[in-house]
Tab-separated table of N, CA and C in Angstrom:
chain	number	residue	atom	x	y	z
D	253	MET	N	0.690	-1.320	-0.049
D	253	MET	CA	-0.033	-0.128	-0.164
D	253	MET	C	0.925	1.313	-0.041
D	254	ALA	N	0.732	2.095	-0.863
D	254	ALA	CA	1.356	3.296	-1.163
D	254	ALA	C	1.157	4.331	0.426
D	255	LYS	N	1.954	5.123	0.683
D	255	LYS	CA	1.599	5.866	1.609
D	255	LYS	C	0.899	7.111	1.033
D	256	ILE	N	-0.010	7.700	1.825
D	256	ILE	CA	-0.577	8.863	1.507
D	256	ILE	C	-0.007	10.259	1.885
D	257	ARG	N	-0.012	11.099	1.178
D	257	ARG	CA	0.588	12.474	1.212
D	257	ARG	C	-0.298	13.085	2.160
D	258	LEU	N	0.043	13.334	3.437
D	258	LEU	CA	-0.584	14.040	4.638
D	258	LEU	C	-0.008	15.279	5.045
D	259	ALA	N	-0.587	16.266	5.300
D	259	ALA	CA	-0.580	17.915	5.590
D	259	ALA	C	-1.312	17.967	6.949
D	260	THR	N	-0.721	18.661	8.054
D	260	THR	CA	-1.216	19.488	8.843
D	260	THR	C	-0.763	20.816	8.730
D	261	VAL	N	-2.049	21.770	8.911
D	261	VAL	CA	-1.909	22.993	9.010
D	261	VAL	C	-2.741	23.505	10.100
D	262	TRP	N	-1.877	24.796	10.688
D	262	TRP	CA	-2.701	25.294	11.925
D	262	TRP	C	-2.980	27.063	11.223
D	263	LEU	N	-4.145	27.370	11.173
D	263	LEU	CA	-4.809	28.518	10.964
D	263	LEU	C	-4.868	29.289	12.640
D	264	ASP	N	-5.779	30.243	12.978
D	264	ASP	CA	-6.227	30.945	13.993
D	264	ASP	C	-6.599	30.111	14.946
D	265	GLY	N	-5.827	29.592	15.825
D	265	GLY	CA	-6.094	28.665	16.981
D	265	GLY	C	-5.189	28.758	17.869
D	266	CYS	N	-5.426	27.579	18.925
D	266	CYS	CA	-4.160	27.620	19.946
D	266	CYS	C	-3.171	26.606	19.940
D	267	SER	N	-3.234	25.829	19.097
D	267	SER	CA	-2.554	24.627	18.687
D	267	SER	C	-2.867	23.340	19.714
D	268	GLY	N	-3.884	23.855	20.394
D	268	GLY	CA	-4.017	22.420	21.227
D	268	GLY	C	-4.547	21.133	20.654
D	269	CYS	N	-4.760	21.548	19.175
D	269	CYS	CA	-5.400	20.256	18.382
D	269	CYS	C	-4.044	19.388	17.812
D	270	HIS	N	-3.207	20.463	17.624
D	270	HIS	CA	-1.621	19.646	17.103
D	270	HIS	C	-1.013	18.789	18.113
D	271	MET	N	-1.324	19.447	19.801
D	271	MET	CA	-0.302	19.186	20.562
D	271	MET	C	-1.486	17.793	21.177
D	272	SER	N	-3.088	17.603	20.566
D	272	SER	CA	-3.822	16.403	20.919
D	272	SER	C	-3.084	15.613	19.740
D	273	PHE	N	-2.831	15.883	18.737
D	273	PHE	CA	-2.487	14.817	17.804
D	273	PHE	C	-0.932	14.191	18.038
D	274	LEU	N	-0.541	14.895	18.815
D	274	LEU	CA	0.732	14.217	19.351
D	274	LEU	C	0.673	13.239	20.562
D	275	ASP	N	-0.422	13.672	20.894
D	275	ASP	CA	-0.957	12.785	22.256
D	275	ASP	C	-1.187	11.382	21.569
D	276	MET	N	-1.260	11.043	20.372
D	276	MET	CA	-1.440	9.704	20.186
D	276	MET	C	-0.169	8.724	20.421
D	277	ASP	N	0.517	9.242	21.148
D	277	ASP	CA	1.748	8.728	21.712
D	277	ASP	C	2.515	7.638	20.461
D	278	GLU	N	2.581	6.410	20.874
D	278	GLU	CA	3.166	5.228	20.254
D	278	GLU	C	2.210	4.783	18.918
D	279	ARG	N	0.900	5.184	18.717
D	279	ARG	CA	0.107	5.014	17.634
D	279	ARG	C	0.608	5.962	16.617
D	280	LEU	N	1.423	7.138	16.986
D	280	LEU	CA	2.228	8.151	15.692
D	280	LEU	C	2.797	7.026	14.920
D	281	ILE	N	3.577	6.136	15.585
D	281	ILE	CA	4.638	5.270	14.906
D	281	ILE	C	3.685	4.383	13.411
D	282	GLU	N	2.406	3.766	13.968
D	282	GLU	CA	1.847	2.897	13.199
D	282	GLU	C	1.376	4.002	11.971
D	283	ILE	N	0.904	5.240	12.441
D	283	ILE	CA	0.427	6.067	11.233
D	283	ILE	C	1.605	6.520	10.601
D	284	ALA	N	2.830	6.636	10.861
D	284	ALA	CA	3.971	7.117	10.170
D	284	ALA	C	4.018	6.127	9.188
D	285	SER	N	3.767	4.509	9.554
D	285	SER	CA	4.230	3.975	8.475
D	285	SER	C	3.346	4.121	7.565
D	286	LYS	N	1.905	4.696	7.485
D	286	LYS	CA	1.108	4.786	6.423
D	286	LYS	C	1.124	6.049	5.611
D	287	VAL	N	2.008	7.212	6.227
D	287	VAL	CA	1.743	8.149	5.700
D	287	VAL	C	3.246	8.951	5.130
D	288	GLU	N	3.178	9.713	4.556
D	288	GLU	CA	4.336	10.814	4.317
D	288	GLU	C	3.851	12.151	4.762
D	289	VAL	N	4.423	12.700	5.439
D	289	VAL	CA	3.868	14.063	6.159
D	289	VAL	C	4.892	15.082	5.197
D	290	VAL	N	4.122	15.644	4.470
D	290	VAL	CA	4.607	16.653	3.241
D	290	VAL	C	4.716	17.977	3.887
D	291	CYS	N	3.625	18.026	4.825
D	291	CYS	CA	3.696	19.701	5.052
D	291	CYS	C	3.018	19.633	6.756
D	292	SER	N	3.479	20.407	7.560
D	292	SER	CA	3.288	20.403	9.128
D	292	SER	C	4.213	20.986	9.911
D	293	PRO	N	3.698	21.986	10.635
D	293	PRO	CA	4.481	22.559	11.998
D	293	PRO	C	5.335	21.370	12.552
D	294	TYR	N	5.198	20.077	12.313
D	294	TYR	CA	5.985	19.247	12.855
D	294	TYR	C	7.277	19.079	12.169
D	295	VAL	N	7.214	19.266	10.741
D	295	VAL	CA	8.458	19.075	9.994
D	295	VAL	C	8.750	20.626	9.307
D	296	ASP	N	8.229	21.770	9.820
D	296	ASP	CA	8.672	22.844	9.625
D	296	ASP	C	8.852	23.206	7.971
D	297	THR	N	7.791	22.618	7.216
D	297	THR	CA	7.723	23.206	5.857
D	297	THR	C	6.891	24.539	5.270
D	298	LYS	N	7.557	25.048	4.878
D	298	LYS	CA	7.537	26.860	4.322
D	298	LYS	C	6.212	26.870	3.681
D	299	GLU	N	6.301	25.967	2.708
D	299	GLU	CA	5.280	26.160	1.661
D	299	GLU	C	4.062	24.967	1.444
D	300	PHE	N	2.808	25.424	1.158
D	300	PHE	CA	1.501	24.006	0.725
D	300	PHE	C	2.185	23.431	-0.443
D	301	PRO	N	2.604	21.992	-0.655
D	301	PRO	CA	2.883	21.328	-1.491
D	301	PRO	C	1.177	21.227	-2.519
D	302	GLU	N	1.691	20.405	-3.390
D	302	GLU	CA	0.691	20.042	-4.691
D	302	GLU	C	0.663	18.492	-4.338
D	303	ASN	N	-0.402	18.233	-4.901
D	303	ASN	CA	-1.084	16.653	-4.807
D	303	ASN	C	-1.038	16.240	-3.120
D	304	VAL	N	-1.575	16.597	-2.150
D	304	VAL	CA	-1.721	16.542	-0.923
D	304	VAL	C	-2.912	15.284	-1.181
D	305	ASP	N	-2.865	14.436	-0.178
D	305	ASP	CA	-4.308	13.452	-0.304
D	305	ASP	C	-5.126	13.605	0.908
D	306	LEU	N	-4.725	14.017	1.910
D	306	LEU	CA	-5.206	14.338	3.474
D	306	LEU	C	-4.693	15.728	3.851
D	307	ALA	N	-5.746	17.092	3.920
D	307	ALA	CA	-5.111	17.969	4.618
D	307	ALA	C	-5.738	17.900	6.030
D	308	ILE	N	-5.272	18.099	7.228
D	308	ILE	CA	-5.611	18.245	8.440
D	308	ILE	C	-5.586	19.737	8.764
D	309	VAL	N	-6.656	20.501	9.331
D	309	VAL	CA	-6.586	21.716	9.177
D	309	VAL	C	-7.157	22.219	10.650
D	310	GLU	N	-6.444	22.896	11.504
D	310	GLU	CA	-6.884	23.032	12.637
D	310	GLU	C	-6.991	24.954	12.629
D	311	GLY	N	-8.138	25.385	13.270
D	311	GLY	CA	-8.145	26.848	13.446
D	311	GLY	C	-9.218	27.370	12.490
D	312	ALA	N	-9.572	28.695	13.182
D	312	ALA	CA	-10.483	29.148	12.000
D	312	ALA	C	-9.936	30.056	11.346
D	313	VAL	N	-10.784	30.998	10.329
D	313	VAL	CA	-10.116	31.748	9.536
D	313	VAL	C	-10.150	33.246	10.041
D	314	SER	N	-9.219	33.776	10.252
D	314	SER	CA	-9.486	35.002	10.904
D	314	SER	C	-8.552	36.295	10.085
D	315	SER	N	-7.688	35.907	9.387
D	315	SER	CA	-7.174	37.011	8.648
D	315	SER	C	-7.038	36.508	7.142
D	316	GLU	N	-6.369	37.362	6.464
D	316	GLU	CA	-6.044	37.292	4.840
D	316	GLU	C	-5.297	36.295	4.620
D	317	GLU	N	-4.240	36.033	5.585
D	317	GLU	CA	-3.282	34.988	5.492
D	317	GLU	C	-3.843	33.768	5.839
D	318	ASP	N	-4.604	33.519	6.884
D	318	ASP	CA	-5.519	32.124	6.919
D	318	ASP	C	-6.310	32.125	5.808
D	319	LEU	N	-7.092	32.726	5.158
D	319	LEU	CA	-8.009	32.555	3.932
D	319	LEU	C	-6.938	32.180	2.853
D	320	GLU	N	-6.047	32.839	2.709
D	320	GLU	CA	-4.886	32.369	1.333
D	320	GLU	C	-4.335	31.176	1.731
D	321	LYS	N	-4.254	30.990	3.075
D	321	LYS	CA	-3.412	29.528	2.924
D	321	LYS	C	-4.825	27.985	3.017
D	322	LEU	N	-5.967	28.702	3.311
D	322	LEU	CA	-6.926	27.638	3.556
D	322	LEU	C	-7.319	27.621	1.845
D	323	LEU	N	-7.609	28.102	1.148
D	323	LEU	CA	-7.801	28.261	-0.500
D	323	LEU	C	-6.668	27.605	-1.025
D	324	LYS	N	-5.216	27.687	-0.854
D	324	LYS	CA	-4.454	27.214	-1.381
D	324	LYS	C	-4.120	25.444	-1.073
D	325	ILE	N	-4.881	25.446	0.548
D	325	ILE	CA	-4.832	23.787	0.904
D	325	ILE	C	-6.183	23.130	-0.012
D	326	ARG	N	-7.410	23.816	-0.073
D	326	ARG	CA	-8.210	23.283	-0.581
D	326	ARG	C	-7.938	22.797	-2.188
D	327	LYS	N	-7.279	23.834	-2.944
D	327	LYS	CA	-6.892	23.673	-4.290
D	327	LYS	C	-5.680	22.466	-4.540
D	328	ASN	N	-5.032	22.108	-3.540
D	328	ASN	CA	-4.074	21.071	-3.680
D	328	ASN	C	-4.293	20.059	-2.586
D	329	SER	N	-5.387	19.812	-2.281
D	329	SER	CA	-5.673	18.730	-1.475
D	329	SER	C	-7.149	17.823	-1.976
D	330	LYS	N	-6.713	16.630	-1.954
D	330	LYS	CA	-7.840	15.729	-2.460
D	330	LYS	C	-8.871	15.557	-1.253
D	331	MET	N	-8.528	16.006	-0.071
D	331	MET	CA	-9.497	15.574	1.271
D	331	MET	C	-9.050	16.906	2.282
D	332	VAL	N	-10.051	17.204	2.780
D	332	VAL	CA	-9.421	18.381	3.682
D	332	VAL	C	-10.618	17.908	5.113
D	333	LEU	N	-10.077	17.522	6.129
D	333	LEU	CA	-10.265	17.499	7.531
D	333	LEU	C	-10.149	19.012	8.293
D	334	ALA	N	-11.472	19.559	8.610
D	334	ALA	CA	-11.405	20.696	9.524
D	334	ALA	C	-11.127	19.951	11.039
D	335	LEU	N	-10.296	20.260	11.567
D	335	LEU	CA	-9.987	19.620	13.155
D	335	LEU	C	-10.053	20.606	14.286
D	336	GLY	N	-11.024	20.235	15.246
D	336	GLY	CA	-11.108	20.888	16.243
D	336	GLY	C	-12.616	21.708	15.979
D	337	ASP	N	-12.744	22.395	17.194
D	337	ASP	CA	-13.871	23.295	17.304
D	337	ASP	C	-13.897	24.692	16.543
D	338	CYS	N	-12.465	25.382	16.516
D	338	CYS	CA	-12.550	26.433	16.089
D	338	CYS	C	-12.411	26.340	14.334
D	339	GLY	N	-11.946	25.109	14.133
D	339	GLY	CA	-11.784	25.112	12.590
D	339	GLY	C	-13.402	24.422	12.202
D	340	VAL	N	-14.494	23.808	12.817
D	340	VAL	CA	-15.723	23.554	12.361
D	340	VAL	C	-16.638	24.699	12.740
D	341	THR	N	-16.580	25.553	14.001
D	341	THR	CA	-17.503	26.535	14.257
D	341	THR	C	-16.943	28.023	14.247
D	342	GLY	N	-15.314	28.104	14.479
D	342	GLY	CA	-15.020	29.214	14.865
D	342	GLY	C	-14.672	29.401	16.314
D	343	ASN	N	-15.332	28.932	17.255
D	343	ASN	CA	-15.279	28.913	18.298
D	343	ASN	C	-14.784	29.990	19.137
D	344	VAL	N	-13.772	29.855	19.959
D	344	VAL	CA	-13.328	31.068	20.705
D	344	VAL	C	-12.636	32.084	19.727
D	345	SER	N	-12.002	31.921	18.641
D	345	SER	CA	-11.315	32.575	17.712
D	345	SER	C	-12.748	33.567	17.204
D	346	ALA	N	-14.024	33.150	17.060
D	346	ALA	CA	-15.167	33.970	16.446
D	346	ALA	C	-15.628	34.847	17.586
D	347	MET	N	-14.998	34.743	18.899
D	347	MET	CA	-15.715	35.579	19.886
D	347	MET	C	-15.404	37.117	19.376
D	348	ARG	N	-14.377	37.124	18.543
D	348	ARG	CA	-14.085	38.490	18.023
D	348	ARG	C	-15.206	39.189	17.348
D	349	ASN	N	-15.801	38.383	16.771
D	349	ASN	CA	-17.478	38.687	16.016
D	349	ASN	C	-18.160	39.754	16.782
D	350	LEU	N	-18.429	39.428	17.962
D	350	LEU	CA	-19.379	39.866	18.706
D	350	LEU	C	-18.901	41.561	18.639
D	351	VAL	N	-17.661	41.859	18.743
D	351	VAL	CA	-17.413	43.036	18.923
D	351	VAL	C	-16.405	44.102	18.102
D	352	GLY	N	-16.105	42.964	16.729
D	352	GLY	CA	-15.469	43.448	15.711
D	352	GLY	C	-14.136	43.573	15.887
D	353	VAL	N	-13.032	43.793	14.576
D	353	VAL	CA	-11.672	43.980	14.735
D	353	VAL	C	-11.407	45.013	15.715
D	354	GLU	N	-11.553	46.319	15.212
D	354	GLU	CA	-10.964	47.227	15.980
D	354	GLU	C	-11.718	47.291	17.618
D	355	ALA	N	-12.367	46.933	18.090
D	355	ALA	CA	-12.571	46.884	19.242
D	355	ALA	C	-11.541	45.971	20.057
D	356	SER	N	-11.677	44.694	19.031
D	356	SER	CA	-10.697	43.997	19.780
D	356	SER	C	-9.349	44.281	19.800
D	357	LEU	N	-8.593	44.812	18.741
D	357	LEU	CA	-7.320	45.501	18.941
D	357	LEU	C	-7.118	46.252	20.056
D	358	LYS	N	-8.256	47.282	20.051
D	358	LYS	CA	-8.157	48.253	21.209
D	358	LYS	C	-8.018	47.696	22.732
D	359	CYS	N	-8.748	46.573	22.877
D	359	CYS	CA	-8.543	45.898	24.076
D	359	CYS	C	-7.417	45.305	24.332
D	360	ALA	N	-6.945	44.471	23.418
D	360	ALA	CA	-5.503	43.951	23.373
D	360	ALA	C	-4.495	44.753	23.622
D	361	TYR	N	-4.553	45.859	22.822
D	361	TYR	CA	-3.140	46.672	22.909
D	361	TYR	C	-3.613	47.957	23.716
D	362	ASP	N	-4.278	48.448	23.586
D	362	ASP	CA	-4.492	49.630	24.187
D	362	ASP	C	-4.966	49.502	25.832
D	363	GLU	N	-5.984	48.370	25.953
D	363	GLU	CA	-6.416	48.485	27.236
D	363	GLU	C	-5.636	47.155	28.275
D	364	LEU	N	-5.308	46.284	27.599
D	364	LEU	CA	-5.110	45.091	28.641
D	364	LEU	C	-3.315	44.805	28.416
D	365	SER	N	-2.628	45.550	27.637
D	365	SER	CA	-1.199	45.005	27.482
D	365	SER	C	-0.416	45.873	28.554
D	366	ASP	N	0.270	44.915	29.034
D	366	ASP	CA	1.134	45.498	30.228
D	366	ASP	C	2.470	45.723	29.550
D	367	ASN	N	2.993	45.513	28.295
D	367	ASN	CA	4.059	46.035	27.844
D	367	ASN	C	3.548	46.771	26.470
D	368	ASN	N	4.526	47.951	26.331
D	368	ASN	CA	3.959	48.909	25.236
D	368	ASN	C	2.541	49.419	25.017
D	369	LYS	N	2.208	49.515	25.968
D	369	LYS	CA	0.469	49.805	25.680
D	369	LYS	C	0.170	51.201	24.990
D	370	GLY	N	-0.507	50.591	24.172
D	370	GLY	CA	-1.298	51.426	23.016
D	370	GLY	C	-0.426	51.387	21.821
D	371	VAL	N	0.765	50.445	21.722
D	371	VAL	CA	1.726	50.134	20.619
D	371	VAL	C	1.121	49.089	19.869
D	372	ARG	N	0.833	49.210	18.571
D	372	ARG	CA	0.064	48.276	17.643
D	372	ARG	C	1.418	47.806	16.791
D	373	PRO	N	1.231	46.188	16.510
D	373	PRO	CA	2.125	45.995	15.473
D	373	PRO	C	1.540	46.540	14.150
D	374	SER	N	2.481	46.765	13.452
D	374	SER	CA	2.054	47.223	12.049
D	374	SER	C	2.086	46.058	10.915
D	375	ARG	N	3.351	45.873	11.050
D	375	ARG	CA	3.929	44.881	9.674
D	375	ARG	C	4.084	43.714	10.305
D	376	GLU	N	3.963	43.288	11.321
D	376	GLU	CA	4.267	41.906	12.007
D	376	GLU	C	3.090	40.916	12.099
D	377	THR	N	1.814	41.651	11.927
D	377	THR	CA	0.912	40.410	12.099
D	377	THR	C	-0.130	40.816	10.783
D	378	PRO	N	-0.730	39.851	10.333
D	378	PRO	CA	-1.600	39.846	9.139
D	378	PRO	C	-2.942	40.620	9.359
D	379	LYS	N	-3.325	40.792	8.207
D	379	LYS	CA	-4.337	42.022	8.258
D	379	LYS	C	-5.526	41.211	8.493
D	380	GLN	N	-6.217	41.517	9.537
D	380	GLN	CA	-7.424	40.826	9.934
D	380	GLN	C	-8.797	41.039	8.944
D	381	LEU	N	-9.451	39.730	8.852
D	381	LEU	CA	-10.497	40.009	8.153
D	381	LEU	C	-11.684	40.592	9.156
D	382	GLU	N	-12.789	41.183	8.454
D	382	GLU	CA	-13.909	41.989	9.455
D	382	GLU	C	-14.723	40.843	10.433
D	383	ARG	N	-14.532	39.434	9.772
D	383	ARG	CA	-15.417	38.566	10.581
D	383	ARG	C	-14.579	37.278	10.617
D	384	VAL	N	-14.415	36.702	11.527
D	384	VAL	CA	-14.002	35.166	11.793
D	384	VAL	C	-14.635	34.099	11.171
D	385	SER	N	-14.213	33.250	10.625
D	385	SER	CA	-15.323	32.018	10.041
D	385	SER	C	-14.723	30.932	10.291
D	386	ALA	N	-15.760	29.873	10.619
D	386	ALA	CA	-15.237	28.525	10.411
D	386	ALA	C	-14.867	28.054	8.818
D	387	GLN	N	-13.978	26.883	9.020
D	387	GLN	CA	-13.319	26.639	7.379
D	387	GLN	C	-14.446	26.485	6.440
D	388	HIS	N	-15.704	25.754	6.907
D	388	HIS	CA	-16.309	25.461	5.328
D	388	HIS	C	-17.217	26.973	5.075
D	389	GLU	N	-17.122	27.972	6.096
D	389	GLU	CA	-17.716	28.861	5.201
D	389	GLU	C	-16.769	29.580	4.038
D	390	ARG	N	-15.597	29.220	3.987
D	390	ARG	CA	-14.921	29.830	3.099
D	390	ARG	C	-14.634	28.733	2.101
D	391	VAL	N	-14.429	27.280	2.323
D	391	VAL	CA	-13.985	26.266	1.057
D	391	VAL	C	-14.977	24.988	1.377
D	392	PHE	N	-15.032	23.873	0.428
D	392	PHE	CA	-15.718	22.898	0.960
D	392	PHE	C	-14.873	22.217	1.728
D	393	ILE	N	-15.348	21.797	2.796
D	393	ILE	CA	-14.735	20.410	3.777
D	393	ILE	C	-15.106	19.258	3.826
D	394	ASP	N	-14.177	18.260	3.549
D	394	ASP	CA	-14.950	16.750	3.378
D	394	ASP	C	-15.319	16.153	4.680
D	395	CYS	N	-14.760	16.538	5.660
D	395	CYS	CA	-14.797	15.686	6.984
D	395	CYS	C	-14.714	16.940	8.245
D	396	PHE	N	-15.396	16.669	9.410
D	396	PHE	CA	-15.204	17.320	10.483
D	396	PHE	C	-14.749	16.650	11.606
D	397	LEU	N	-13.873	17.197	12.549
D	397	LEU	CA	-13.652	16.429	13.938
D	397	LEU	C	-13.946	17.770	14.772
D	398	PRO	N	-15.085	17.372	15.424
D	398	PRO	CA	-14.956	18.863	16.728
D	398	PRO	C	-14.322	18.081	17.804
D	399	GLY	N	-14.170	19.093	18.600
D	399	GLY	CA	-13.721	18.779	19.851
D	399	GLY	C	-12.581	20.212	20.327
D	400	CYS	N	-12.492	20.562	21.857
D	400	CYS	CA	-11.444	21.412	22.072
D	400	CYS	C	-10.569	20.845	22.986
D	401	PRO	N	-9.580	20.295	22.894
D	401	PRO	CA	-9.266	19.810	21.617
D	401	PRO	C	-9.889	18.533	21.267
D	402	PRO	N	-9.873	18.049	20.347
D	402	PRO	CA	-10.218	16.662	19.754
D	402	PRO	C	-9.654	15.363	20.830
D	403	PRO	N	-10.139	14.789	21.392
D	403	PRO	CA	-9.146	13.621	22.220
D	403	PRO	C	-8.193	13.014	20.924
D	404	ALA	N	-6.920	12.513	21.414
D	404	ALA	CA	-6.107	11.846	20.687
D	404	ALA	C	-6.829	10.659	20.029
D	405	ASP	N	-7.866	9.667	20.889
D	405	ASP	CA	-8.167	8.752	20.425
D	405	ASP	C	-9.391	9.058	19.206
D	406	ALA	N	-9.871	10.231	19.335
D	406	ALA	CA	-10.573	10.304	18.286
D	406	ALA	C	-9.900	10.547	17.013
D	407	ILE	N	-8.690	11.535	16.993
D	407	ILE	CA	-7.914	11.917	15.981
D	407	ILE	C	-7.391	10.494	15.158
D	408	TYR	N	-6.721	9.604	16.278
D	408	TYR	CA	-6.530	8.198	15.733
D	408	TYR	C	-7.452	7.481	15.074
D	409	ASN	N	-8.446	7.556	15.474
D	409	ASN	CA	-9.617	6.831	14.654
D	409	ASN	C	-10.214	7.317	13.538
D	410	ILE	N	-10.008	8.470	13.532
D	410	ILE	CA	-10.777	9.189	11.941
D	410	ILE	C	-9.529	8.826	11.282
D	411	LEU	N	-8.422	9.283	11.524
D	411	LEU	CA	-7.123	9.048	10.790
D	411	LEU	C	-7.272	7.898	10.220
D	412	SER	N	-7.237	7.034	10.926
D	412	SER	CA	-7.085	5.413	10.520
D	412	SER	C	-7.814	4.946	9.746
D	413	SER	N	-9.367	5.676	10.134
D	413	SER	CA	-10.401	5.442	9.248
D	413	SER	C	-10.035	6.005	7.651
D	414	LEU	N	-9.767	7.339	7.652
D	414	LEU	CA	-9.758	8.278	6.351
D	414	LEU	C	-8.510	7.246	5.473
D	415	ILE	N	-7.462	6.842	6.582
D	415	ILE	CA	-6.053	6.274	5.514
D	415	ILE	C	-6.392	5.115	4.852
D	416	GLU	N	-7.384	4.058	5.572
D	416	GLU	CA	-7.963	2.640	5.256
D	416	GLU	C	-9.206	2.873	4.187
D	417	GLY	N	-9.848	3.983	4.227
D	417	GLY	CA	-10.745	4.217	3.182
D	417	GLY	C	-12.162	3.756	3.755
D	418	LYS	N	-12.280	3.730	4.954
D	418	LYS	CA	-13.412	3.318	5.894
D	418	LYS	C	-14.408	4.193	6.444
D	419	GLU	N	-15.562	3.839	6.809
D	419	GLU	CA	-16.301	4.827	7.529
D	419	GLU	C	-15.848	5.152	8.679
D	420	TYR	N	-16.197	6.407	9.476
D	420	TYR	CA	-16.082	6.719	10.918
D	420	TYR	C	-17.072	7.049	11.655
D	421	ASP	N	-17.101	7.171	12.624
D	421	ASP	CA	-18.258	7.364	13.556
D	421	ASP	C	-17.545	8.484	14.772
D	422	ILE	N	-17.578	9.804	14.285
D	422	ILE	CA	-17.031	10.632	15.586
D	422	ILE	C	-17.667	10.731	16.734
D	423	PHE	N	-19.210	10.241	16.651
D	423	PHE	CA	-19.827	10.763	18.065
D	423	PHE	C	-19.413	9.571	18.860
D	424	ASN	N	-18.657	8.619	18.821
D	424	ASN	CA	-18.339	7.685	19.857
D	424	ASN	C	-17.098	8.152	20.285
D	425	HIS	N	-16.252	9.180	19.777
D	425	HIS	CA	-15.311	9.516	20.206
D	425	HIS	C	-15.011	10.963	20.802
D	426	THR	N	-15.753	11.849	20.214
D	426	THR	CA	-16.064	13.198	20.844
D	426	THR	C	-16.928	13.991	20.436
D	427	ARG	N	-17.351	14.939	20.934
D	427	ARG	CA	-18.206	15.832	20.704
D	427	ARG	C	-17.772	17.359	20.790
D	428	PHE	N	-18.657	18.563	20.390
D	428	PHE	CA	-18.344	19.672	20.750
D	428	PHE	C	-17.820	19.957	22.016
D	429	GLY	N	-16.707	21.033	22.225
D	429	GLY	CA	-16.488	21.371	23.537
D	429	GLY	C	-15.645	20.381	24.402
D	430	LYS	N	-15.637	19.050	23.879
D	430	LYS	CA	-15.194	17.898	24.638
D	430	LYS	C	-13.411	17.901	24.954
């Protein structure tokens, strides 16, 4: 059996889903025997490659950079898995939608900052979109795995099923907010 080309990507989120991925522990060795990791924070790839079989995408779409990445991921991937509550619903990242970009930046940099109060980064941060969105609001998503973060067992089960072309049932392993 040929290895599938696997990518994992982190958009706007806390990286908890990628940490949960690593919590698969020794099962990572089994997964590694079936995949070629072609892009991931784990391997420090700089560009998203073409011909990816499965892209696992954590996080919400909050910035122009996130949107550009997600469009490229969709274009270059046969299957996209939205990983975690931020990817599936926007979750914590989308709380910004309640007050808007400017009010969020004002709170973060002008009111709550302990260092350099009132100083906002201008070139170091990507331009924020007016509205944070779940991944499926921007591109077609093939499958969803909710959870904050999804438990390692749930990630292992869905990943194993997708690699082997089997059906999966996420509700035995996770739910929103679990």
